[in-house]
Amino acid sequence: MLHNLSLRLAKSLAFNGGLDPSRIPVITYGLEIILGIVVKTFCFLAIPSVLGVLPQTLAAFTASALFRLPAGGAHCTGFARCLFGSIVAFTGIGILASFIGGLSNWTLTLFYIVLGLAILLTLSRVPVDNPSRPVKKPEERVRMQKWALGILFTYFMLVNILPLTSDLIFAASLGLLLQLFTLLPAGYKLMHHYDMLLIKVTSSITKGGR
């Protein structure tokens, strides 16, 4: 759906703006990224806000997303499926953190355990190849490992310097733990099954609506 909308907008911009039609794929790609960011931002602000767990959800999402940049990991094959899964997962963590995070006195212990696991997986598995962008050069792999370790060190410093509440630390720890799971073979299998399930569900709904 997002791709089709981007394609229509790109064609309109190209034909009405007198641009070379050969640029349509490039324009489509750029518009798809921009529209995707807008849709994701709206959903990640609106839904958790309605549920009253915006800070916790953003803490979980940020901890996961920043580490994912250099680390890689399993992901869905479609924008809508990725968005739906992310909203459910991170909002769920936000809700859990709002109820449990503020009551736990072992939040820092959990954070350090997850951080230790993240360091081990970074040294042993990062970066996890994306089929669309495999990392083949050894020097690039080392660079991305250093990048990931730098992000983890930043998390350590933020937790020890900023006056973060325990529910935010709890949410961030679970968000990072979720991202670590996507680096493992079990995470790839689970993501594949989830992706296939949603494809079947959406296909059935589409056929049923005809």
XYZ file of C-alpha atoms in Angstrom:
210
model
C 0.000 0.000 0.000
C 2.747 2.449 0.954
C 4.741 1.525 -2.147
C 1.731 2.029 -4.438
C 1.004 5.428 -2.892
C 4.647 6.457 -3.279
C 4.632 5.280 -6.894
C 1.515 7.312 -7.722
C 2.983 10.405 -6.090
C 6.290 9.897 -7.899
C 4.549 9.610 -11.264
C 2.528 12.721 -10.543
C 5.632 14.678 -9.531
C 7.555 13.451 -12.565
C 4.863 14.188 -15.142
C 3.622 17.462 -13.660
C 7.087 18.696 -12.803
C 8.631 17.851 -16.135
C 11.114 15.365 -14.642
C 12.748 12.515 -16.512
C 10.454 9.424 -16.215
C 13.558 7.302 -15.611
C 13.830 9.017 -12.210
C 10.467 7.634 -11.049
C 11.959 4.569 -9.257
C 14.398 6.808 -7.363
C 11.656 9.267 -6.418
C 9.398 6.376 -5.392
C 12.097 4.953 -3.124
C 12.685 8.316 -1.454
C 8.983 8.986 -0.968
C 8.475 5.494 0.465
C 11.146 6.135 3.082
C 9.711 9.556 3.985
C 6.118 8.317 4.180
C 7.252 5.296 6.172
C 8.947 7.532 8.738
C 5.847 9.735 8.985
C 3.502 6.759 9.465
C 5.778 5.054 11.995
C 6.289 8.263 13.961
C 2.564 8.933 14.110
C 1.750 5.396 15.245
C 4.519 5.277 17.827
C 3.338 8.581 19.283
C -0.422 8.179 19.005
C -1.066 4.633 20.203
C 1.197 4.622 23.294
C -0.064 8.124 24.176
C -3.666 6.915 24.174
C -2.645 3.999 26.408
C -0.634 6.272 28.705
C 2.702 4.508 28.154
C 4.486 6.823 25.707
C 7.735 7.360 27.716
C 8.146 3.649 28.420
C 7.386 2.656 24.820
C 9.828 5.196 23.406
C 12.520 4.027 25.853
C 12.102 0.433 24.654
C 11.972 1.400 20.985
C 14.986 3.726 21.157
C 17.169 1.196 22.993
C 16.311 -1.415 20.370
C 16.446 0.750 17.255
C 19.788 2.467 17.915
C 21.535 -0.845 18.576
C 19.878 -2.386 15.525
C 21.550 0.129 13.194
C 24.988 -1.522 13.392
C 23.910 -4.929 14.710
C 21.281 -5.904 12.140
C 18.822 -8.680 12.904
C 15.708 -10.444 11.698
C 12.913 -8.327 10.257
C 9.643 -8.625 8.356
C 9.478 -8.517 4.578
C 6.716 -5.898 4.437
C 6.296 -2.421 5.900
C 2.803 -2.975 7.308
C 3.769 -6.258 8.974
C 6.899 -4.693 10.425
C 4.934 -1.719 11.736
C 2.212 -3.879 13.280
C 4.722 -6.182 14.963
C 6.786 -3.267 16.276
C 3.763 -1.451 17.665
C 2.506 -4.560 19.450
C 5.929 -5.520 20.823
C 7.119 -2.123 22.041
C 3.747 -0.939 23.305
C 3.445 -4.250 25.134
C 6.828 -3.633 26.749
C 5.704 -0.110 27.626
C 2.572 -1.418 29.348
C 4.561 -4.078 31.221
C 7.155 -1.526 32.318
C 4.492 0.881 33.565
C 3.104 -1.818 35.880
C 6.265 -3.672 36.901
C 9.214 -1.405 36.215
C 8.402 1.141 38.881
C 7.896 -1.548 41.532
C 11.048 -3.564 40.948
C 14.223 -3.037 42.938
C 16.244 -5.202 40.554
C 15.919 -2.987 37.481
C 19.604 -2.096 37.393
C 20.553 -5.748 37.811
C 18.413 -6.633 34.797
C 19.965 -3.802 32.799
C 23.524 -4.969 33.505
C 22.646 -8.586 32.668
C 21.148 -7.535 29.318
C 24.106 -5.223 28.676
C 26.522 -8.087 29.339
C 24.619 -10.345 26.926
C 24.659 -7.560 24.347
C 28.430 -7.231 24.600
C 28.924 -10.990 24.188
C 26.623 -11.156 21.161
C 28.261 -8.085 19.650
C 31.684 -9.706 19.853
C 30.437 -13.053 18.520
C 27.682 -12.269 15.984
C 27.467 -8.568 15.076
C 26.835 -7.544 12.403
C 24.134 -10.038 11.458
C 23.836 -9.933 7.677
C 20.783 -8.495 6.008
C 20.055 -10.401 2.758
C 19.568 -7.089 0.970
C 22.856 -5.696 2.286
C 25.355 -8.392 3.298
C 28.486 -7.245 5.110
C 31.385 -9.000 3.393
C 34.439 -6.853 4.104
C 36.223 -7.749 7.378
C 37.071 -4.116 8.055
C 33.418 -3.136 7.736
C 32.401 -5.856 10.191
C 34.969 -4.574 12.689
C 33.721 -1.020 12.203
C 30.127 -2.038 12.857
C 31.163 -4.030 15.924
C 32.898 -0.952 17.308
C 29.814 1.112 16.494
C 27.585 -1.351 18.368
C 29.936 -1.414 21.373
C 29.957 2.393 21.359
C 26.158 2.437 21.554
C 26.206 -0.033 24.447
C 28.778 2.110 26.262
C 26.513 5.120 25.714
C 23.613 3.193 27.300
C 25.838 2.400 30.283
C 26.808 6.063 30.701
C 23.222 7.332 30.347
C 21.908 4.942 32.983
C 24.653 5.936 35.400
C 24.534 9.689 34.760
C 20.917 10.614 34.052
C 18.245 10.431 36.783
C 16.214 7.833 34.868
C 13.248 6.242 36.595
C 13.265 2.481 37.068
C 10.338 1.945 34.685
C 12.274 3.593 31.834
C 15.388 1.515 32.557
C 13.221 -1.596 32.710
C 11.584 -0.762 29.365
C 14.922 0.013 27.712
C 16.378 -3.258 29.006
C 13.504 -5.274 27.545
C 13.712 -3.353 24.266
C 17.416 -4.147 23.961
C 16.772 -7.774 24.956
C 14.161 -8.059 22.199
C 16.667 -6.783 19.667
C 19.281 -9.274 20.897
C 16.810 -12.097 20.285
C 16.520 -11.084 16.620
C 20.263 -11.708 16.251
C 19.858 -15.399 17.072
C 18.736 -18.217 14.747
C 15.668 -18.705 16.957
C 14.789 -15.053 16.419
C 15.020 -15.455 12.659
C 12.777 -18.526 12.760
C 10.175 -16.798 14.916
C 10.190 -13.698 12.707
C 9.802 -15.854 9.589
C 6.804 -17.694 11.056
C 5.239 -14.399 12.171
C 5.787 -12.915 8.718
C 4.247 -15.925 6.956
C 1.282 -15.933 9.355
C 0.450 -12.290 8.683
C 0.865 -12.807 4.934
C -1.709 -15.621 5.075
C -4.067 -13.576 7.262
C -3.923 -10.485 5.041
C -4.265 -12.650 1.924
C -7.376 -14.310 3.360
C -8.882 -10.951 4.280
C -8.168 -9.580 0.793
C -9.742 -12.596 -0.907
C -12.718 -12.499 1.424
C -13.353 -8.858 0.595
C -13.632 -9.483 -3.115
